[in-house]
Coordinates of C-alpha atoms in Angstrom, one line a residue:
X1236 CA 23.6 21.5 -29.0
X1237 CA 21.6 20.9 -25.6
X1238 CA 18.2 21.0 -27.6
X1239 CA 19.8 18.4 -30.1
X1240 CA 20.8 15.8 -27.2
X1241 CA 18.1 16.4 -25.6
X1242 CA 15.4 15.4 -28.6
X1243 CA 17.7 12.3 -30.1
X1244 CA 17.7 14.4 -33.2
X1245 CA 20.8 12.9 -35.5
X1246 CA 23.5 15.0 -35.2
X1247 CA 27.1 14.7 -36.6
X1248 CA 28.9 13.1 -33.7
X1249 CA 25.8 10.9 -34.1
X1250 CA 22.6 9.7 -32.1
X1251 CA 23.2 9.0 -28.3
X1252 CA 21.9 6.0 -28.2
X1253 CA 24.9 4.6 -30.8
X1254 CA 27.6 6.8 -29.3
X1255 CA 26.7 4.3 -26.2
X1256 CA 26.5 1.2 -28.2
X1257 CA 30.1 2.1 -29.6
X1258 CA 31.6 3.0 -26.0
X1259 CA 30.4 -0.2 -24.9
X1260 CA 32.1 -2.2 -27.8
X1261 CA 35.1 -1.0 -27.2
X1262 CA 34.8 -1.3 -23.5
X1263 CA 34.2 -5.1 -24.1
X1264 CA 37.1 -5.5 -26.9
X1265 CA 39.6 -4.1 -23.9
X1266 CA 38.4 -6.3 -21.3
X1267 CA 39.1 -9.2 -23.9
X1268 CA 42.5 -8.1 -24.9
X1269 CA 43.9 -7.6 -21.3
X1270 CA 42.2 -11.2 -20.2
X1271 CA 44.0 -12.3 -24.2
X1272 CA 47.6 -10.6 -22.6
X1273 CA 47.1 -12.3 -19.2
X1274 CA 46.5 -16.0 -20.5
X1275 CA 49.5 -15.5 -22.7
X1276 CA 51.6 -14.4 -20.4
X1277 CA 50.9 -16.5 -17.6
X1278 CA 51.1 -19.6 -20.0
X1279 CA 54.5 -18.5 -21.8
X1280 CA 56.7 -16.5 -18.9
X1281 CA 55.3 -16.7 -15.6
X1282 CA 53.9 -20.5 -15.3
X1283 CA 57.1 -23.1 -15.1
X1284 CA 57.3 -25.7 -18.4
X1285 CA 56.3 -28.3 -16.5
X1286 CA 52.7 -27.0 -15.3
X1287 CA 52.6 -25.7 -18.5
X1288 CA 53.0 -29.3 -20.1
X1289 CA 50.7 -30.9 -17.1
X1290 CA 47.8 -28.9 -18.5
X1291 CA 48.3 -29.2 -22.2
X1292 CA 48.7 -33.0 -21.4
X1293 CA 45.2 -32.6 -19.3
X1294 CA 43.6 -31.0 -22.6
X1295 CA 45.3 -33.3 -24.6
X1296 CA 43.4 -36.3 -22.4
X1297 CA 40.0 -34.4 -22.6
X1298 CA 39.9 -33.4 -26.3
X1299 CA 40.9 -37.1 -27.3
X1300 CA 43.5 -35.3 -30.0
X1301 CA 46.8 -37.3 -31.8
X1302 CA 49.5 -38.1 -30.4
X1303 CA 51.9 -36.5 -27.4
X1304 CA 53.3 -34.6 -30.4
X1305 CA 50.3 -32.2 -30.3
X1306 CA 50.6 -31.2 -26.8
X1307 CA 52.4 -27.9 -27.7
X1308 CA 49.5 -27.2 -30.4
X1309 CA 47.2 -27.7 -28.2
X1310 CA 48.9 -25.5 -25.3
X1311 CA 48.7 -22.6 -27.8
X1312 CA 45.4 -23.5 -29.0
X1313 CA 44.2 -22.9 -25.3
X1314 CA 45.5 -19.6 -25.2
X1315 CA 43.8 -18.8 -28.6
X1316 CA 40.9 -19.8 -27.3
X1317 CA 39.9 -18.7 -24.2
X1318 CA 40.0 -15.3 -25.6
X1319 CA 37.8 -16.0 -28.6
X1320 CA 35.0 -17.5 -26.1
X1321 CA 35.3 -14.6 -24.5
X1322 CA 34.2 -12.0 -27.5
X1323 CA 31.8 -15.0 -28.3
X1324 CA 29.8 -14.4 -24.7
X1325 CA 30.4 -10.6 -25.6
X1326 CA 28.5 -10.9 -29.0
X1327 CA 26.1 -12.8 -27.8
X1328 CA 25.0 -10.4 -24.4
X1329 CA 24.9 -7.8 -27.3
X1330 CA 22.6 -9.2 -29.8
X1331 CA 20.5 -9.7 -26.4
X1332 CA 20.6 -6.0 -25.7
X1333 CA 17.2 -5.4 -24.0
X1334 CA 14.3 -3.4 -25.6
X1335 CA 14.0 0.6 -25.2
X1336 CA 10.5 -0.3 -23.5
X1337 CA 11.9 -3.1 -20.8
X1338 CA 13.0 -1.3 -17.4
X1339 CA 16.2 -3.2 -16.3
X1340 CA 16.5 -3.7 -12.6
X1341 CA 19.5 -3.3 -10.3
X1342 CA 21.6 -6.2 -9.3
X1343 CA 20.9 -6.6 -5.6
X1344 CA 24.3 -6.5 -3.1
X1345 CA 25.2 -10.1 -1.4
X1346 CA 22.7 -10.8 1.1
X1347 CA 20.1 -8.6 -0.4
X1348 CA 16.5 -9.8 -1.4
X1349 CA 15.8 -10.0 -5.0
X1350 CA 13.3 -7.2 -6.4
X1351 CA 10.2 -8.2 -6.7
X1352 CA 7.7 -6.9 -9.6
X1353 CA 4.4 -5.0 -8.4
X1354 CA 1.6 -6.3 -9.7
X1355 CA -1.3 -4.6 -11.3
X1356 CA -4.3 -3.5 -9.4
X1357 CA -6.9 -5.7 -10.4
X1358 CA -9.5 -2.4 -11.2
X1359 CA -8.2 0.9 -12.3
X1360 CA -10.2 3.9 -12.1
X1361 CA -10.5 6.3 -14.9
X1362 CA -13.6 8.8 -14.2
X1363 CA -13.4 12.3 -13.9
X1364 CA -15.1 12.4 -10.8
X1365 CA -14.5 9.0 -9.0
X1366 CA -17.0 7.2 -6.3
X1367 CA -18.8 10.4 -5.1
X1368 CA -19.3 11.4 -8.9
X1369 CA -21.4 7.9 -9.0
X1370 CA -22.8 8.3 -5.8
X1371 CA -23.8 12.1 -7.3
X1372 CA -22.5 14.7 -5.4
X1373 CA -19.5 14.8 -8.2
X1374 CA -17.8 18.4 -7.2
X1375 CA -18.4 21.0 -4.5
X1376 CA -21.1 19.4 -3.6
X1377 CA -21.7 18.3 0.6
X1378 CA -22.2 14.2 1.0
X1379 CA -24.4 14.8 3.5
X1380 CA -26.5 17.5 3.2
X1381 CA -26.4 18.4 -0.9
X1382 CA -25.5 21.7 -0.5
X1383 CA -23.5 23.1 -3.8
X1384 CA -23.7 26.5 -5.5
X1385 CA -26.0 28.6 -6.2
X1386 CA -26.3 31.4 -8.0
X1387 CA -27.6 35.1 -6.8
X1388 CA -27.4 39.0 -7.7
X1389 CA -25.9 42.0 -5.1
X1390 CA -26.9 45.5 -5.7
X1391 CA -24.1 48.5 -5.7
X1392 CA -24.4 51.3 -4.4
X1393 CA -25.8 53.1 -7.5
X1394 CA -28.7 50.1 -7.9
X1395 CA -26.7 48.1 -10.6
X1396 CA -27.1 44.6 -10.1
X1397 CA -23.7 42.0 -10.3
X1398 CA -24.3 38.5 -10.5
X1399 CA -22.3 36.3 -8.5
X1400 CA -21.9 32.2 -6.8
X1401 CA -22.3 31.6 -3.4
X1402 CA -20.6 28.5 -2.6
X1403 CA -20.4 26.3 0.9
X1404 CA -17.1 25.7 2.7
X1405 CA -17.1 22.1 2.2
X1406 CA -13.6 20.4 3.3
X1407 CA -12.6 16.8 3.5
X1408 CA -12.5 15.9 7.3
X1409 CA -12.4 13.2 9.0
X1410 CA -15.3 11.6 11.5
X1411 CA -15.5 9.4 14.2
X1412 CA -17.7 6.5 13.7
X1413 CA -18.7 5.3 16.9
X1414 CA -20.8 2.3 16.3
X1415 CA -18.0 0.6 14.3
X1416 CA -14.9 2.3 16.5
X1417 CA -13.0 4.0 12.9
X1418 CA -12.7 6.9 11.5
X1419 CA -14.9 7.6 7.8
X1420 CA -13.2 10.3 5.4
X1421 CA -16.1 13.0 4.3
X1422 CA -16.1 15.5 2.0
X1423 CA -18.7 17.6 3.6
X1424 CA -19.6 21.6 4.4
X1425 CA -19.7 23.4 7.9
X1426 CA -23.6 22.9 8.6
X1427 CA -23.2 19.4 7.7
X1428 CA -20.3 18.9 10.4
X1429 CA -22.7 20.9 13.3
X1430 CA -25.5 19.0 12.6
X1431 CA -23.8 15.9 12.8
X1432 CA -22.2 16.8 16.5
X1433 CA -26.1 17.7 17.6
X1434 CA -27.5 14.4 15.7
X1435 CA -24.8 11.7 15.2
X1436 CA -23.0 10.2 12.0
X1437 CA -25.8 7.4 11.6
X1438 CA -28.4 10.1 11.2
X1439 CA -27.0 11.7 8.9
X1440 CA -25.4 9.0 7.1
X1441 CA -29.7 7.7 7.2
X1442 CA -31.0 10.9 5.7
X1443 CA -28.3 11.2 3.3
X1444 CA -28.8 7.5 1.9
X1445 CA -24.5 7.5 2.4
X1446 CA -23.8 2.8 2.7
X1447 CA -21.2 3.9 5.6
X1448 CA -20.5 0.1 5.2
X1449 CA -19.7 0.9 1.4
X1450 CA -17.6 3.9 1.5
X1451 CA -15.2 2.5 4.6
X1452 CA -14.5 0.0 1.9
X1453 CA -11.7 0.5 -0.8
X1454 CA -12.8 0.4 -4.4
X1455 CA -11.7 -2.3 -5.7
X1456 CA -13.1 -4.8 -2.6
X1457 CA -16.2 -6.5 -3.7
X1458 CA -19.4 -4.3 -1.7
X1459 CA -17.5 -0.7 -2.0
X1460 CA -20.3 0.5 -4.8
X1461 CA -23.5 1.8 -3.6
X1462 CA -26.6 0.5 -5.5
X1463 CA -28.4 3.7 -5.0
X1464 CA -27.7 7.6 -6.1
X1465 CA -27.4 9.5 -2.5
X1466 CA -31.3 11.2 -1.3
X1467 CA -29.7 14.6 -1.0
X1468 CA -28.3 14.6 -5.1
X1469 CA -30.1 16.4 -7.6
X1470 CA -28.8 14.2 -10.8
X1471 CA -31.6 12.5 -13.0
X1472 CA -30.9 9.0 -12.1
X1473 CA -30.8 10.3 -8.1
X1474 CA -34.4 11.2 -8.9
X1475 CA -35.6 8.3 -10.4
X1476 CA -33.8 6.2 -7.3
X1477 CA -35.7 8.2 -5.0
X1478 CA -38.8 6.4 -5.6
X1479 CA -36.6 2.8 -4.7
X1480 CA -35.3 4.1 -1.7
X1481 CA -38.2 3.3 0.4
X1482 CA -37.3 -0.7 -0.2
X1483 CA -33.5 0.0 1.1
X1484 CA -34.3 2.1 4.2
X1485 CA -34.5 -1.0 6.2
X1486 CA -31.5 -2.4 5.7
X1487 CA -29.2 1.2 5.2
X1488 CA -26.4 0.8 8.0
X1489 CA -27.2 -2.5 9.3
X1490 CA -23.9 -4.3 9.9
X1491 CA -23.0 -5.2 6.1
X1492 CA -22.9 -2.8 2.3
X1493 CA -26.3 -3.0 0.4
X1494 CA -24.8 -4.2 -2.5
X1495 CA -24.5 -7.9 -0.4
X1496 CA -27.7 -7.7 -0.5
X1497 CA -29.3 -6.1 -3.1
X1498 CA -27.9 -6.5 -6.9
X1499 CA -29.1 -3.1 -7.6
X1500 CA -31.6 -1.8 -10.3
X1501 CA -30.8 -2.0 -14.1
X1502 CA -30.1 1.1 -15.9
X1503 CA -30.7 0.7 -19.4
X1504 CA -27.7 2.1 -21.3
X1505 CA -29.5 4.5 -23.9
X1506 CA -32.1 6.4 -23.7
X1507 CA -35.4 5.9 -26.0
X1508 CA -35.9 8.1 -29.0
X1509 CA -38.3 10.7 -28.6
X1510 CA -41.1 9.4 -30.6
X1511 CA -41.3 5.9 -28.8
X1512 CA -41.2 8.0 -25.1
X1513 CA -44.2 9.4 -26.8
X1514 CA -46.2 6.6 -27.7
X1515 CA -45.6 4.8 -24.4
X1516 CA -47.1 8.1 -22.9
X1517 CA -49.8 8.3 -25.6
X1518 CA -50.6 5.2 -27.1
X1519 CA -52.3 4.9 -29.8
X1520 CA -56.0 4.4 -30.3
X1521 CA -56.6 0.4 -32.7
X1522 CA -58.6 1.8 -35.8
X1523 CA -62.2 0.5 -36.1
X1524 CA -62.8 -2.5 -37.8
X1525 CA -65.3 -2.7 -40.5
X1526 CA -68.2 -4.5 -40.1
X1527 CA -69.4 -6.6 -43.1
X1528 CA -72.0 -8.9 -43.2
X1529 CA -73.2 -11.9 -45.4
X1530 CA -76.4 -10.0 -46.5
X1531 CA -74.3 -7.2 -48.3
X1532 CA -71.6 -9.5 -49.7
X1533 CA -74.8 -11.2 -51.8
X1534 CA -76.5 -8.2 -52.9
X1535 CA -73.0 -7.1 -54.2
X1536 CA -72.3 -10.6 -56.2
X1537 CA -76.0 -10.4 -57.9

């Protein structure tokens, strides 16, 4: 059946894969025995004797064999032969059938360029949100001005409240970046695209925290990742970077990515455990010593 092909489940006319194998077996054993008929032929009917002698005497010469008297062997020995090599090669490209995994390419047409293998990108991605997940404002969220969901109740008519999600109209689109003379790909709402044609790109890009530099930049190219969580996210690392952001104003937008300059602060991978938060916020009061004196310790001995 279909199903059956189509799985590679064994079937009796057998698997596909050998049913291919075995069709291209016999393909070779008949391109052997017509090149097998044509050497014969040509050497027995067709050439004259004396050509035929001339090149059993030139494989005579070549092998180094006996005597003249085995020119005739050797003239059939050619014809025997030729074929032979020829299911020899075809053996031999067989055991070298490629692997199932391998991808065999084309043969190009005379005067065509050879294919050439892609190479690898050097970084792969595999995040569910990408570069504006780590910048966070991961989602519907606006690059530029924060804005994301929200959630709210309407009344019926009756008085029954229904909850519901208001949501900006936030749309990739493409700006105009005058100070560098290129156009920047946002993901950004409606408010954020009329503020920016009363204020500009920069100032937005400024109270954002958005590296323009850094996002123009692909990401694999050393610079494209922004040291910083964006001012406008809400994440908890975004909160704890707002208190660095006052050390990267400065240099936000000033002709080269942050991360040229700055390195960046160092996140520490897991979190403490609750009890040693606590201490650090509570430490401890040292117990009070005891006081002894020499007095006492002799009054005690006597």
């Amino acid at each position: 059946s279909r199903a059956t092909w189509a799985t590679g489940a064994t079937s009796r006319r057998g698997r596909p894969e050998q049913v291919a194998e075995m069709a291209r077996a016999a393909r070779g054993i008949a391109a052997v025995a017509a090149l097998g008929a044509f050497l014969f032929l040509g050497t027995s009917f067709i050439a004259p004797n004396g050509c035929r002698r001339a090149v059993d005497t030139e494989i005579h010469r070549a092998t180094g064999a006996g005597g003249p008297q085995d020119q005739s062997f050797m003239g059939s020995a050619s014809t025997v032969a030729l074929p032979l090599l020829g299911l020899a090669a075809l053996c031999s490209t067989r055991s070298r059938r490629p692997a199932a995994s391998t991808t065999v390419m084309p043969m190009p047409l005379a005067g065509a360029a050879l294919p050439v293998e892609a190479d690898e990108p050097a970084v792969v991605m595999h995040t569910a949100g990408g570069r504006r997940k780590r910048l966070g404002v991961g989602g519907k969220i606006c690059m530029l001005t924060g804005l994301k969901k929200f959630k709210g109740i309407y009344r019926s008519y009756s008085g029954k409240k229904n909850v519901r999600f208001w949501r900006p109209n936030c749309r990739w689109h493409n700006v105009w970046w005058a100070k560098e003379k290129k156009w920047v790909r946002l993901f950004i709402s409606m408010a954020a695209l009329r503020k920016m044609d009363e204020r500009g790109l920069d100032y937005m890009a400024r109270r954002a925290g958005l590296d323009l530099y850094a996002w123009t930049k692909e990401h694999w190219e050393p610079g494209s990742r922004q040291p910083l969580r964006l001012k406008v996210s809400t994440t908890g690392k975004a909160i704890k970077d707002k208190r660095l952001w006052p050390d990267y104003d400065k240099y936000l937008n000033q002709g080269k990515p942050l991360a040229e300059i700055f390195a960046g602060p160092k996140y520490s991978k897991k979190p403490l455990p609750w009890n040693q938060r606590k201490a650090l916020k509570n430490p401890a009061t040292p117990p009070k010593g005891l006081k002894v004196s020499a007095s006492s310790s002799v009054s005690s001995d006597a």
